[in-house]
Amino acid sequence: MKKKLTKESENFMINLKNPNLYLNRELSWLQFNTRVLKQAQDESLPLLERLKFLAIYGTNLDEFYMIRVAGLKKLFAAGIIVSGADRLTPLQQLREIRNYLHQEQQVVEHCRSEIFKKLEPHGISVKTYDEVNNQDKHKLNQYFNENIYPVIIPIAIDATHPFPHLNNLSFGLIVKLRDMDNENIERFGIIRVPRVLNRFVELGNGTYVPIESVVEKHVDELFPGYELIKYAPFRVTRNADIAIEEEEADDFMEILEEGLKLRRKGEMVRLEVGSNADDEIINFFNRHAHIYKDDIYRYHTFLNLSSLWQIVSNKNFAHLLAPAFQPKNLPPFENNEDIFSILEKQDVLMYHPYQSFDPVVNLIQHAAKDPDVVSIKMTLYRSGTKSPIVKSLMDASESGKQVTVMVELKARFDEENNLIWAKALEKSGAHVIYGIQGFKVHAKAALITRRKNGKLKQYAHLGTGNYNPSTAKIYTDMSYMTSKDTITNDLTRFFHFLTGFSKKGKLNELYMSPSQIKPKVLSLIHNETRQGKNGHIIAKVNSLVDDDVIRALYKASIAGVKVELIVRGICCLKPGIKDVSENIRVVSILGKYLEHARTFYFKNDASKVYISSADWMPRNLVRRIELLTAIKDEDAKKKIIQILKLQCSDNALAHELQSDGSYIKIKPKEGQKVINNHKLLEDYVNRIAKATKKETSTYVQQLVNRLFIES
């Protein structure tokens, strides 16, 4: 008589390495960008809000081609066929990507045309030179002579004029010309449009004219003696990933600066052209550029979606954007009380951008000025171009305080900005670390040491996002501030690890990758798995890619654990597969704010709640220095759990992942309350801020606890 199989024994019979159980990383990313595009198609949103999402879609796609597609091309060229858990080869992925994007291009163009058609009654239009009246043509001619002609670059292509190098994201016109003195002589040329020129010429009445439309009318001035036969605008994309041999780098800053120069000259991976680019024009260009035919995209409207930011940012039309929300300073930061005194009395958890990022900036500014502060230590990944935090660190250093800053120079597309800050900090006397060999430092942490009553007292900030006040108004992130010795002592060890040598690199209260976070996450999942149907996991990350974590979640689901995942971007896990992931639900939230807080709830863990700088991707868990923090404060725990449950209930901004990799927008059922978590949280914070001005602190705390539960 055979024994009946238990769920645990059945688990060993399921091959959890089966490639059919995994979604491809790149195709999952394309689905994410499609969700961004759907925001642009959402007719319930204000028109410029829709245009903003179209600009974001274009910016995302540029980076995808510069990094991901370029990487796949290099793998294919090297003959590498090893791939991810889904087992698709680089060539298979490239084919799928191209098919997907060529099909989606029609949707993009229709969306753009529809938005501009609806913007016209509001006074915003995009017109060519030929479509404007004579008075506006005169303005455009004047603009060309005063602003375009002095900086534009006409380039002849012939035996004595070789095809020029075109930097990454270069934009311009391919022109075919005829000699006016000899009509049998025809030549090709290129007109490069420098980035110092705006993509559109704004006429001041809400009319935007694509710059190529103006340049085309003045080709005879750029190539005297020649007439224009035909032309087409073009835009090139190159491989922008920087490969740095760190082990061979005597001066890391110098070698990174060289890498930034080489980025402009990487292999060309995409060509975008206007619809007037016929085969002759494309063949001329490709004789020199050698771009694969399926990486050439013809657009019927203007090129470069990311340039739409120029229109979106026009303050005269701000009423066509979503209403701006003013982040609030909530208790205990509402009365400008000394920040060190506050942190000595309690831990503080803030949820940005609903709660202002100002207390974080104030912490560093206050520390820089306080004569009792002896040292400030921080990690900086993306701090922004005009950073008040970096300015305060420089002031602190110049005033004699010990300032140690880990500036991650390898933060992609922020390398140049970080180089500038690193040099400025060094000049001020700060001790600057440029990175850890072989790793990116992605942790978000600050530690302040201060004299108090003859002893040293430390204060810490740990976050899920960057020390950037600008993005803190757009990204949802968690900030945790504390003076608990267990955490500050660990952060001291953490900074010693960054500045010195350590073979162990392990912390006691915090968890650090690459050695600690992944084992801890797997342990937490396994602990819930042992609880079976009594287990419950809620995890919010930007991306879920790591094979081991996915397999652990599959095992949890098989054991009956309820698994709720909020994954904004890439998700390689397939939910809803019979006998494997039936108990897993995955949603992606896209709306007014960019979901960025890595936050976790494990029902049967002693701490229950964690925040982290790390996503569940191999690069975060294995190839980066990250931090995972257990939240011990009970009020902070409750707040995080309520936020997670609220987002799991969202039926206005959430899209649910299907087992085939597609997403379905969740809509309220008949008679069901609309739950837009962004709107509810804005309303919640506004009510708290209003109550703090006229109610007792006890009432305010009751309101805090009650409102989340009601939501």
PDB file of C-alpha atoms in Angstrom, residues 42-202:
ATOM      1  CA  ASP A  42      -5.528  56.772 -19.903  1.00  0.00           C
ATOM      2  CA  GLU A  43      -8.195  59.328 -20.836  1.00  0.00           C
ATOM      3  CA  SER A  44      -9.039  59.958 -17.176  1.00  0.00           C
ATOM      4  CA  LEU A  45      -5.663  61.684 -16.683  1.00  0.00           C
ATOM      5  CA  PRO A  46      -4.962  65.351 -17.516  1.00  0.00           C
ATOM      6  CA  LEU A  47      -3.489  65.769 -21.004  1.00  0.00           C
ATOM      7  CA  LEU A  48       0.005  66.898 -20.033  1.00  0.00           C
ATOM      8  CA  GLU A  49       0.116  64.135 -17.422  1.00  0.00           C
ATOM      9  CA  ARG A  50      -0.466  61.706 -20.294  1.00  0.00           C
ATOM     10  CA  LEU A  51       2.253  63.417 -22.332  1.00  0.00           C
ATOM     11  CA  LYS A  52       4.593  63.121 -19.335  1.00  0.00           C
ATOM     12  CA  PHE A  53       4.126  59.340 -19.287  1.00  0.00           C
ATOM     13  CA  LEU A  54       4.872  59.254 -23.019  1.00  0.00           C
ATOM     14  CA  ALA A  55       8.133  61.115 -22.316  1.00  0.00           C
ATOM     15  CA  ILE A  56       8.948  58.626 -19.527  1.00  0.00           C
ATOM     16  CA  TYR A  57       8.207  55.733 -21.908  1.00  0.00           C
ATOM     17  CA  GLY A  58      10.706  57.184 -24.416  1.00  0.00           C
ATOM     18  CA  THR A  59      13.407  57.844 -21.813  1.00  0.00           C
ATOM     19  CA  ASN A  60      13.002  54.291 -20.482  1.00  0.00           C
ATOM     20  CA  LEU A  61      13.301  52.847 -23.985  1.00  0.00           C
ATOM     21  CA  ASP A  62      16.471  54.820 -24.703  1.00  0.00           C
ATOM     22  CA  GLU A  63      18.138  53.344 -21.602  1.00  0.00           C
ATOM     23  CA  PHE A  64      16.839  49.860 -22.433  1.00  0.00           C
ATOM     24  CA  TYR A  65      18.525  49.965 -25.847  1.00  0.00           C
ATOM     25  CA  MET A  66      21.708  51.595 -24.510  1.00  0.00           C
ATOM     26  CA  ILE A  67      22.187  48.955 -21.811  1.00  0.00           C
ATOM     27  CA  ARG A  68      20.063  45.829 -22.161  1.00  0.00           C
ATOM     28  CA  VAL A  69      19.864  45.451 -25.959  1.00  0.00           C
ATOM     29  CA  ALA A  70      23.505  46.484 -26.293  1.00  0.00           C
ATOM     30  CA  GLY A  71      24.417  43.809 -23.734  1.00  0.00           C
ATOM     31  CA  LEU A  72      22.467  41.106 -25.566  1.00  0.00           C
ATOM     32  CA  LYS A  73      24.190  42.063 -28.824  1.00  0.00           C
ATOM     33  CA  LYS A  74      27.596  41.680 -27.153  1.00  0.00           C
ATOM     34  CA  LEU A  75      26.623  38.271 -25.760  1.00  0.00           C
ATOM     35  CA  PHE A  76      25.422  37.141 -29.193  1.00  0.00           C
ATOM     36  CA  ALA A  77      28.588  38.424 -30.887  1.00  0.00           C
ATOM     37  CA  ALA A  78      30.695  36.530 -28.330  1.00  0.00           C
ATOM     38  CA  GLY A  79      28.820  33.306 -29.105  1.00  0.00           C
ATOM     39  CA  ILE A  80      27.385  33.023 -25.601  1.00  0.00           C
ATOM     40  CA  ILE A  81      24.105  31.111 -25.393  1.00  0.00           C
ATOM     41  CA  VAL A  82      23.864  30.684 -21.622  1.00  0.00           C
ATOM     42  CA  SER A  83      20.884  32.672 -20.392  1.00  0.00           C
ATOM     43  CA  GLY A  84      18.543  33.131 -17.431  1.00  0.00           C
ATOM     44  CA  ALA A  85      16.147  30.688 -15.806  1.00  0.00           C
ATOM     45  CA  ASP A  86      13.781  30.974 -18.801  1.00  0.00           C
ATOM     46  CA  ARG A  87      16.628  29.622 -21.019  1.00  0.00           C
ATOM     47  CA  LEU A  88      16.057  32.040 -23.927  1.00  0.00           C
ATOM     48  CA  THR A  89      19.291  32.669 -25.849  1.00  0.00           C
ATOM     49  CA  PRO A  90      20.506  36.228 -26.560  1.00  0.00           C
ATOM     50  CA  LEU A  91      19.435  35.866 -30.214  1.00  0.00           C
ATOM     51  CA  GLN A  92      15.947  34.672 -29.235  1.00  0.00           C
ATOM     52  CA  GLN A  93      15.605  37.603 -26.847  1.00  0.00           C
ATOM     53  CA  LEU A  94      16.735  40.114 -29.481  1.00  0.00           C
ATOM     54  CA  ARG A  95      14.157  38.765 -31.941  1.00  0.00           C
ATOM     55  CA  GLU A  96      11.380  38.913 -29.358  1.00  0.00           C
ATOM     56  CA  ILE A  97      12.354  42.467 -28.341  1.00  0.00           C
ATOM     57  CA  ARG A  98      12.391  43.734 -31.919  1.00  0.00           C
ATOM     58  CA  ASN A  99       9.034  42.128 -32.761  1.00  0.00           C
ATOM     59  CA  TYR A 100       7.491  43.546 -29.608  1.00  0.00           C
ATOM     60  CA  LEU A 101       8.767  47.087 -30.167  1.00  0.00           C
ATOM     61  CA  HIS A 102       7.914  47.251 -33.865  1.00  0.00           C
ATOM     62  CA  GLN A 103       4.338  46.232 -33.040  1.00  0.00           C
ATOM     63  CA  GLU A 104       4.099  48.678 -30.149  1.00  0.00           C
ATOM     64  CA  GLN A 105       5.446  51.550 -32.257  1.00  0.00           C
ATOM     65  CA  GLN A 106       2.061  51.976 -33.971  1.00  0.00           C
ATOM     66  CA  VAL A 107       0.374  52.261 -30.563  1.00  0.00           C
ATOM     67  CA  VAL A 108       2.924  54.877 -29.499  1.00  0.00           C
ATOM     68  CA  GLU A 109       2.402  57.008 -32.597  1.00  0.00           C
ATOM     69  CA  HIS A 110      -1.383  56.809 -32.358  1.00  0.00           C
ATOM     70  CA  CYS A 111      -1.225  57.770 -28.663  1.00  0.00           C
ATOM     71  CA  ARG A 112       1.007  60.756 -29.380  1.00  0.00           C
ATOM     72  CA  SER A 113      -1.223  61.981 -32.231  1.00  0.00           C
ATOM     73  CA  GLU A 114      -4.354  61.595 -30.099  1.00  0.00           C
ATOM     74  CA  ILE A 115      -2.888  63.578 -27.183  1.00  0.00           C
ATOM     75  CA  PHE A 116      -1.755  66.461 -29.409  1.00  0.00           C
ATOM     76  CA  LYS A 117      -5.109  66.540 -31.171  1.00  0.00           C
ATOM     77  CA  LYS A 118      -6.793  66.972 -27.767  1.00  0.00           C
ATOM     78  CA  LEU A 119      -4.203  69.573 -26.665  1.00  0.00           C
ATOM     79  CA  GLU A 120      -4.994  71.918 -29.550  1.00  0.00           C
ATOM     80  CA  PRO A 121      -8.202  73.358 -28.003  1.00  0.00           C
ATOM     81  CA  HIS A 122      -6.085  74.126 -24.902  1.00  0.00           C
ATOM     82  CA  GLY A 123      -3.598  76.154 -26.928  1.00  0.00           C
ATOM     83  CA  ILE A 124      -0.784  73.605 -27.401  1.00  0.00           C
ATOM     84  CA  SER A 125       0.124  72.381 -30.878  1.00  0.00           C
ATOM     85  CA  VAL A 126       3.067  70.931 -32.787  1.00  0.00           C
ATOM     86  CA  LYS A 127       3.320  72.293 -36.330  1.00  0.00           C
ATOM     87  CA  THR A 128       5.868  72.191 -39.117  1.00  0.00           C
ATOM     88  CA  TYR A 129       7.393  75.315 -40.641  1.00  0.00           C
ATOM     89  CA  ASP A 130       4.971  75.069 -43.586  1.00  0.00           C
ATOM     90  CA  GLU A 131       1.934  74.886 -41.303  1.00  0.00           C
ATOM     91  CA  VAL A 132       2.457  78.218 -39.497  1.00  0.00           C
ATOM     92  CA  ASN A 133       1.443  81.651 -40.777  1.00  0.00           C
ATOM     93  CA  ASN A 134       3.812  84.127 -42.451  1.00  0.00           C
ATOM     94  CA  GLN A 135       4.345  86.120 -39.265  1.00  0.00           C
ATOM     95  CA  ASP A 136       5.466  82.966 -37.430  1.00  0.00           C
ATOM     96  CA  LYS A 137       7.649  81.954 -40.384  1.00  0.00           C
ATOM     97  CA  HIS A 138       9.416  85.296 -40.053  1.00  0.00           C
ATOM     98  CA  LYS A 139      10.005  84.537 -36.327  1.00  0.00           C
ATOM     99  CA  LEU A 140      11.376  81.096 -37.211  1.00  0.00           C
ATOM    100  CA  ASN A 141      13.720  82.551 -39.828  1.00  0.00           C
ATOM    101  CA  GLN A 142      14.983  85.057 -37.292  1.00  0.00           C
ATOM    102  CA  TYR A 143      15.406  82.303 -34.686  1.00  0.00           C
ATOM    103  CA  PHE A 144      17.399  80.223 -37.181  1.00  0.00           C
ATOM    104  CA  ASN A 145      19.767  83.086 -37.968  1.00  0.00           C
ATOM    105  CA  GLU A 146      20.311  84.084 -34.340  1.00  0.00           C
ATOM    106  CA  ASN A 147      20.247  80.741 -32.499  1.00  0.00           C
ATOM    107  CA  ILE A 148      20.637  77.801 -34.876  1.00  0.00           C
ATOM    108  CA  TYR A 149      22.970  78.879 -37.676  1.00  0.00           C
ATOM    109  CA  PRO A 150      25.925  79.790 -35.387  1.00  0.00           C
ATOM    110  CA  VAL A 151      26.048  76.360 -33.710  1.00  0.00           C
ATOM    111  CA  ILE A 152      24.650  73.853 -36.206  1.00  0.00           C
ATOM    112  CA  ILE A 153      27.153  71.611 -38.025  1.00  0.00           C
ATOM    113  CA  PRO A 154      26.745  70.885 -41.787  1.00  0.00           C
ATOM    114  CA  ILE A 155      28.941  67.942 -42.847  1.00  0.00           C
ATOM    115  CA  ALA A 156      29.665  66.937 -46.424  1.00  0.00           C
ATOM    116  CA  ILE A 157      30.240  63.223 -47.053  1.00  0.00           C
ATOM    117  CA  ASP A 158      32.668  62.383 -49.861  1.00  0.00           C
ATOM    118  CA  ALA A 159      36.176  61.077 -50.455  1.00  0.00           C
ATOM    119  CA  THR A 160      37.752  63.997 -48.609  1.00  0.00           C
ATOM    120  CA  HIS A 161      35.045  64.315 -45.933  1.00  0.00           C
ATOM    121  CA  PRO A 162      34.653  60.982 -44.105  1.00  0.00           C
ATOM    122  CA  PHE A 163      31.448  59.978 -42.358  1.00  0.00           C
ATOM    123  CA  PRO A 164      31.555  61.682 -38.937  1.00  0.00           C
ATOM    124  CA  HIS A 165      31.423  60.023 -35.554  1.00  0.00           C
ATOM    125  CA  LEU A 166      27.937  60.514 -34.121  1.00  0.00           C
ATOM    126  CA  ASN A 167      27.783  60.525 -30.322  1.00  0.00           C
ATOM    127  CA  ASN A 168      25.210  58.544 -28.390  1.00  0.00           C
ATOM    128  CA  LEU A 169      21.697  60.012 -28.809  1.00  0.00           C
ATOM    129  CA  SER A 170      22.952  62.301 -31.588  1.00  0.00           C
ATOM    130  CA  PHE A 171      20.174  63.939 -33.582  1.00  0.00           C
ATOM    131  CA  GLY A 172      20.286  65.517 -37.007  1.00  0.00           C
ATOM    132  CA  LEU A 173      19.288  65.396 -40.662  1.00  0.00           C
ATOM    133  CA  ILE A 174      20.476  63.207 -43.522  1.00  0.00           C
ATOM    134  CA  VAL A 175      20.313  65.301 -46.705  1.00  0.00           C
ATOM    135  CA  LYS A 176      20.646  64.528 -50.412  1.00  0.00           C
ATOM    136  CA  LEU A 177      21.793  67.569 -52.388  1.00  0.00           C
ATOM    137  CA  ARG A 178      22.127  68.580 -56.045  1.00  0.00           C
ATOM    138  CA  ASP A 179      24.812  70.900 -57.417  1.00  0.00           C
ATOM    139  CA  MET A 180      23.011  73.978 -58.783  1.00  0.00           C
ATOM    140  CA  ASP A 181      25.690  74.426 -61.496  1.00  0.00           C
ATOM    141  CA  ASN A 182      25.665  70.793 -62.585  1.00  0.00           C
ATOM    142  CA  GLU A 183      22.439  68.885 -62.027  1.00  0.00           C
ATOM    143  CA  ASN A 184      24.233  65.578 -62.676  1.00  0.00           C
ATOM    144  CA  ILE A 185      26.217  65.977 -59.446  1.00  0.00           C
ATOM    145  CA  GLU A 186      24.367  64.721 -56.368  1.00  0.00           C
ATOM    146  CA  ARG A 187      25.839  64.397 -52.923  1.00  0.00           C
ATOM    147  CA  PHE A 188      24.887  63.281 -49.453  1.00  0.00           C
ATOM    148  CA  GLY A 189      25.509  65.200 -46.278  1.00  0.00           C
ATOM    149  CA  ILE A 190      24.614  65.270 -42.604  1.00  0.00           C
ATOM    150  CA  ILE A 191      23.474  68.193 -40.481  1.00  0.00           C
ATOM    151  CA  ARG A 192      24.220  67.621 -36.809  1.00  0.00           C
ATOM    152  CA  VAL A 193      21.905  69.379 -34.371  1.00  0.00           C
ATOM    153  CA  PRO A 194      23.828  69.951 -31.102  1.00  0.00           C
ATOM    154  CA  ARG A 195      22.126  69.201 -27.783  1.00  0.00           C
ATOM    155  CA  VAL A 196      22.475  72.821 -26.720  1.00  0.00           C
ATOM    156  CA  LEU A 197      19.516  73.504 -29.035  1.00  0.00           C
ATOM    157  CA  ASN A 198      15.993  72.721 -27.879  1.00  0.00           C
ATOM    158  CA  ARG A 199      14.167  69.930 -29.687  1.00  0.00           C
ATOM    159  CA  PHE A 200      11.317  72.319 -30.507  1.00  0.00           C
ATOM    160  CA  VAL A 201      11.299  75.997 -31.387  1.00  0.00           C
ATOM    161  CA  GLU A 202       8.597  77.528 -29.205  1.00  0.00           C
TER     162      GLU A 202
END
